PDB file of C-alpha atoms in Angstrom:
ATOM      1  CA  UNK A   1     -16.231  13.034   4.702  1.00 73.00           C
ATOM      2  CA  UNK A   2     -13.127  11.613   6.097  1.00 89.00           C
ATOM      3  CA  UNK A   3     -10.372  13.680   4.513  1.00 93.00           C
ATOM      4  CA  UNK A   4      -9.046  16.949   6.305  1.00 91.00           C
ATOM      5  CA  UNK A   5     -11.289  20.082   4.702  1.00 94.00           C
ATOM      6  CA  UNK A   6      -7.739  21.493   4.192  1.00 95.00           C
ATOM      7  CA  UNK A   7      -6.112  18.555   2.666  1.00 95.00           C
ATOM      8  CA  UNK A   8      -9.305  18.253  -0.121  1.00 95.00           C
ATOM      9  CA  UNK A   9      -9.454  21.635  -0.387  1.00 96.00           C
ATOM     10  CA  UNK A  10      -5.564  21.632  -1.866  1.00 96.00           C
ATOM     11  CA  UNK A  11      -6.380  18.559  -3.335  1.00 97.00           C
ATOM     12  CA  UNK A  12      -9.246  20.469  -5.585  1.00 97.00           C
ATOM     13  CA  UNK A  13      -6.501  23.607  -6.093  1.00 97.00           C
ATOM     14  CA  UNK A  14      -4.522  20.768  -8.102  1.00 96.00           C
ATOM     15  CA  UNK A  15      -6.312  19.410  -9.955  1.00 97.00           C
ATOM     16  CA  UNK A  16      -7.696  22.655 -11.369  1.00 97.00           C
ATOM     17  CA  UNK A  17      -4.589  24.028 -11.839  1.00 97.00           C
ATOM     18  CA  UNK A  18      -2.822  20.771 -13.376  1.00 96.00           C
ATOM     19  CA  UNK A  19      -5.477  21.290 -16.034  1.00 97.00           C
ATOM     20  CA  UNK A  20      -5.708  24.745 -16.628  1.00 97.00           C
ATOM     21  CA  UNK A  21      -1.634  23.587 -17.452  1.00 95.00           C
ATOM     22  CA  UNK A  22      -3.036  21.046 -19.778  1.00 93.00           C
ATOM     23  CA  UNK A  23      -5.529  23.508 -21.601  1.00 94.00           C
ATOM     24  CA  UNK A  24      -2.509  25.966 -22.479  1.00 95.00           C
ATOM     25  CA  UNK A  25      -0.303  23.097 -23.032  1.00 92.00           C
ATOM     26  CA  UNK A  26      -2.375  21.131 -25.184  1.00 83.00           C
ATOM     27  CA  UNK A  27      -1.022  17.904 -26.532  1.00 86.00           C
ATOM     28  CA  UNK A  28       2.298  16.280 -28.075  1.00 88.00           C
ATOM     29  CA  UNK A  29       1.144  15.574 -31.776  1.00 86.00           C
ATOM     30  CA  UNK A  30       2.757  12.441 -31.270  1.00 92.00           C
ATOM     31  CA  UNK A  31       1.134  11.188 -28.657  1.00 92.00           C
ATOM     32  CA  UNK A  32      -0.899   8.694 -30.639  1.00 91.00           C
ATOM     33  CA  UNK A  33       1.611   7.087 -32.400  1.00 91.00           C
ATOM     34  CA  UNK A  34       3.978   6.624 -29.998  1.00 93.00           C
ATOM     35  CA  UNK A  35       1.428   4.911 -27.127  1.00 93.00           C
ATOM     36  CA  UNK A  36      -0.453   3.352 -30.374  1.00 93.00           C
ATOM     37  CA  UNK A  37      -3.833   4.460 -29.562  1.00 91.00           C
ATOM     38  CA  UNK A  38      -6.421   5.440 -31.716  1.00 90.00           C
ATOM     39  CA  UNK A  39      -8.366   7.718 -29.436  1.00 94.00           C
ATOM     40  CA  UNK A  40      -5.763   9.943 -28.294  1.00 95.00           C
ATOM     41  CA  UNK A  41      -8.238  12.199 -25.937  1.00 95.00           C
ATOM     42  CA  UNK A  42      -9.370   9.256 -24.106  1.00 96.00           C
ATOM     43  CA  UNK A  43      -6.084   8.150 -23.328  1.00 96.00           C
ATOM     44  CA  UNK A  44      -4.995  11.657 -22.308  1.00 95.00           C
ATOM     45  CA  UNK A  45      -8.130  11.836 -20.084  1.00 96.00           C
ATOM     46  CA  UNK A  46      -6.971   8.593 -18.569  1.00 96.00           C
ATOM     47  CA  UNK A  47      -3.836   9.530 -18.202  1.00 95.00           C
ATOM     48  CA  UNK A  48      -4.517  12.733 -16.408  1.00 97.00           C
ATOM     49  CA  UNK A  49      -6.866  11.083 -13.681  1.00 98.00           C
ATOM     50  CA  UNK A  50      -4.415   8.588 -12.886  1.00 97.00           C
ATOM     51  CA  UNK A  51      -1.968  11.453 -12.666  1.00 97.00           C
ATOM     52  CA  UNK A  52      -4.525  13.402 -10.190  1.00 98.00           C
ATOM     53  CA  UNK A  53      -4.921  10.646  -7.987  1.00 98.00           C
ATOM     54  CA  UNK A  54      -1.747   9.438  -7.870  1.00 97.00           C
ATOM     55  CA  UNK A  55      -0.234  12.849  -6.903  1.00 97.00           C
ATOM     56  CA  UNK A  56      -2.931  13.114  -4.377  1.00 97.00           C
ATOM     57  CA  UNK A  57      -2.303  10.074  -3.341  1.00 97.00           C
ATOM     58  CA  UNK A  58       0.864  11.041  -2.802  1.00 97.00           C
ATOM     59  CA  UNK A  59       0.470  13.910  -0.906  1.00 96.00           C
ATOM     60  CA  UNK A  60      -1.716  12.381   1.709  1.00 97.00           C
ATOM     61  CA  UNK A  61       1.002   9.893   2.151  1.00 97.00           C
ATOM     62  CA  UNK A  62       3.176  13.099   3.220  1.00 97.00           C
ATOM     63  CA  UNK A  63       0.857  15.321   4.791  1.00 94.00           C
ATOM     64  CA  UNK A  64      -0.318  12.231   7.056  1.00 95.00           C
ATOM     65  CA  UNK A  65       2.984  10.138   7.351  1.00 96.00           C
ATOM     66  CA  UNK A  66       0.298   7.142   6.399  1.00 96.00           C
ATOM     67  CA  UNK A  67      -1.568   5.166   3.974  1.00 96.00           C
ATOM     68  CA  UNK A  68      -5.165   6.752   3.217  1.00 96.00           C
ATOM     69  CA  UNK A  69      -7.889   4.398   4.462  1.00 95.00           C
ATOM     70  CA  UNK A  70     -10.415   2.784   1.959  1.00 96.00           C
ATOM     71  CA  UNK A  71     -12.576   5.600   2.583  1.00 96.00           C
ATOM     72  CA  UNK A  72      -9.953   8.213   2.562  1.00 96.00           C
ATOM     73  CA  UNK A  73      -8.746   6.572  -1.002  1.00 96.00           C
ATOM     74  CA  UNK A  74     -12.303   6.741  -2.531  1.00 96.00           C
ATOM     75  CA  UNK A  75     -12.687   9.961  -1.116  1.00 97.00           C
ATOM     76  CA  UNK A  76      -9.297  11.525  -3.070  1.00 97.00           C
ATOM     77  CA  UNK A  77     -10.986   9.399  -6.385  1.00 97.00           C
ATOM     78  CA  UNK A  78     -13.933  11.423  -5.878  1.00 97.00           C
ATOM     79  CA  UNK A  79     -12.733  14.754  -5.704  1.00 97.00           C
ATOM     80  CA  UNK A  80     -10.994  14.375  -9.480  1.00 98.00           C
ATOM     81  CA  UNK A  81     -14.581  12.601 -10.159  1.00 98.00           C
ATOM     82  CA  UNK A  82     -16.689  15.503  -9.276  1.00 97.00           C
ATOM     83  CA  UNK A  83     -14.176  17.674 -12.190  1.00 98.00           C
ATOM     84  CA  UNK A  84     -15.187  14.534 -14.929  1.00 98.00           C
ATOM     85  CA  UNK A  85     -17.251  16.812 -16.762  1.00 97.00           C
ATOM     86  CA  UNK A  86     -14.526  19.778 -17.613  1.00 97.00           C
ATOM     87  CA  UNK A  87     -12.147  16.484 -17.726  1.00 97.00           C
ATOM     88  CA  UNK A  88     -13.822  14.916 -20.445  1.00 97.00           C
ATOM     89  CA  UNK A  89     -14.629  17.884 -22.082  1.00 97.00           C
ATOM     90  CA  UNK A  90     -11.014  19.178 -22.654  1.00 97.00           C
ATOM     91  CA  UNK A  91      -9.480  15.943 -23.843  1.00 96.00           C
ATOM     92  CA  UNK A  92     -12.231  15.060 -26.105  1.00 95.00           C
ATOM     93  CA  UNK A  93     -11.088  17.353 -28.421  1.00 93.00           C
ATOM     94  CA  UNK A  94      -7.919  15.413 -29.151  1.00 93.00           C
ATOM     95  CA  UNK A  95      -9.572  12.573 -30.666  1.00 91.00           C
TER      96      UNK A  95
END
């Protein structure tokens, strides 16, 4: 593992927090419509893993003052990976 213990460690903190905020949130009942999707829990789950790595993604690019490498990258994608099951779980409910 390439990524600072801290830096994944905080990284993990996120995204269990950003969806314990989505479990109390829940979801806009308009979501579908608007976007035009039939499946509105898969595009929620989409959503919100694109929204995890992006703000990780993010954050390495401050904490560092650089780009992630390849490895670093796939390393970020695999910490919200290793959270797919609870992931899935929530926002399959929604459709």
């Amino acid at each position: 593992m390439t990524l600072d213990p801290e830096f994944a460690k905080q990284t993990t903190d996120l995204i269990i927090q950003t969806l314990d905020l989505y479990k109390s949130a829940g979801a806009s009942p308009r979501v579908g419509q608007l976007w035009n999707c039939q499946n509105v829990g898969d595009f929620l789950c989409g959503f919100f893993v694109g929204e995890m790595v992006g703000s990780a993604l993010s954050a390495f690019q401050v904490v560092h003052q650089r780009e992630p490498t390849a490895e670093e990258h796939l390393e970020i994608i695999e910490l919200v990976e290793s959270h797919a099951n609870e992931i899935k779980e929530f926002f399959v409910r929604f459709n």
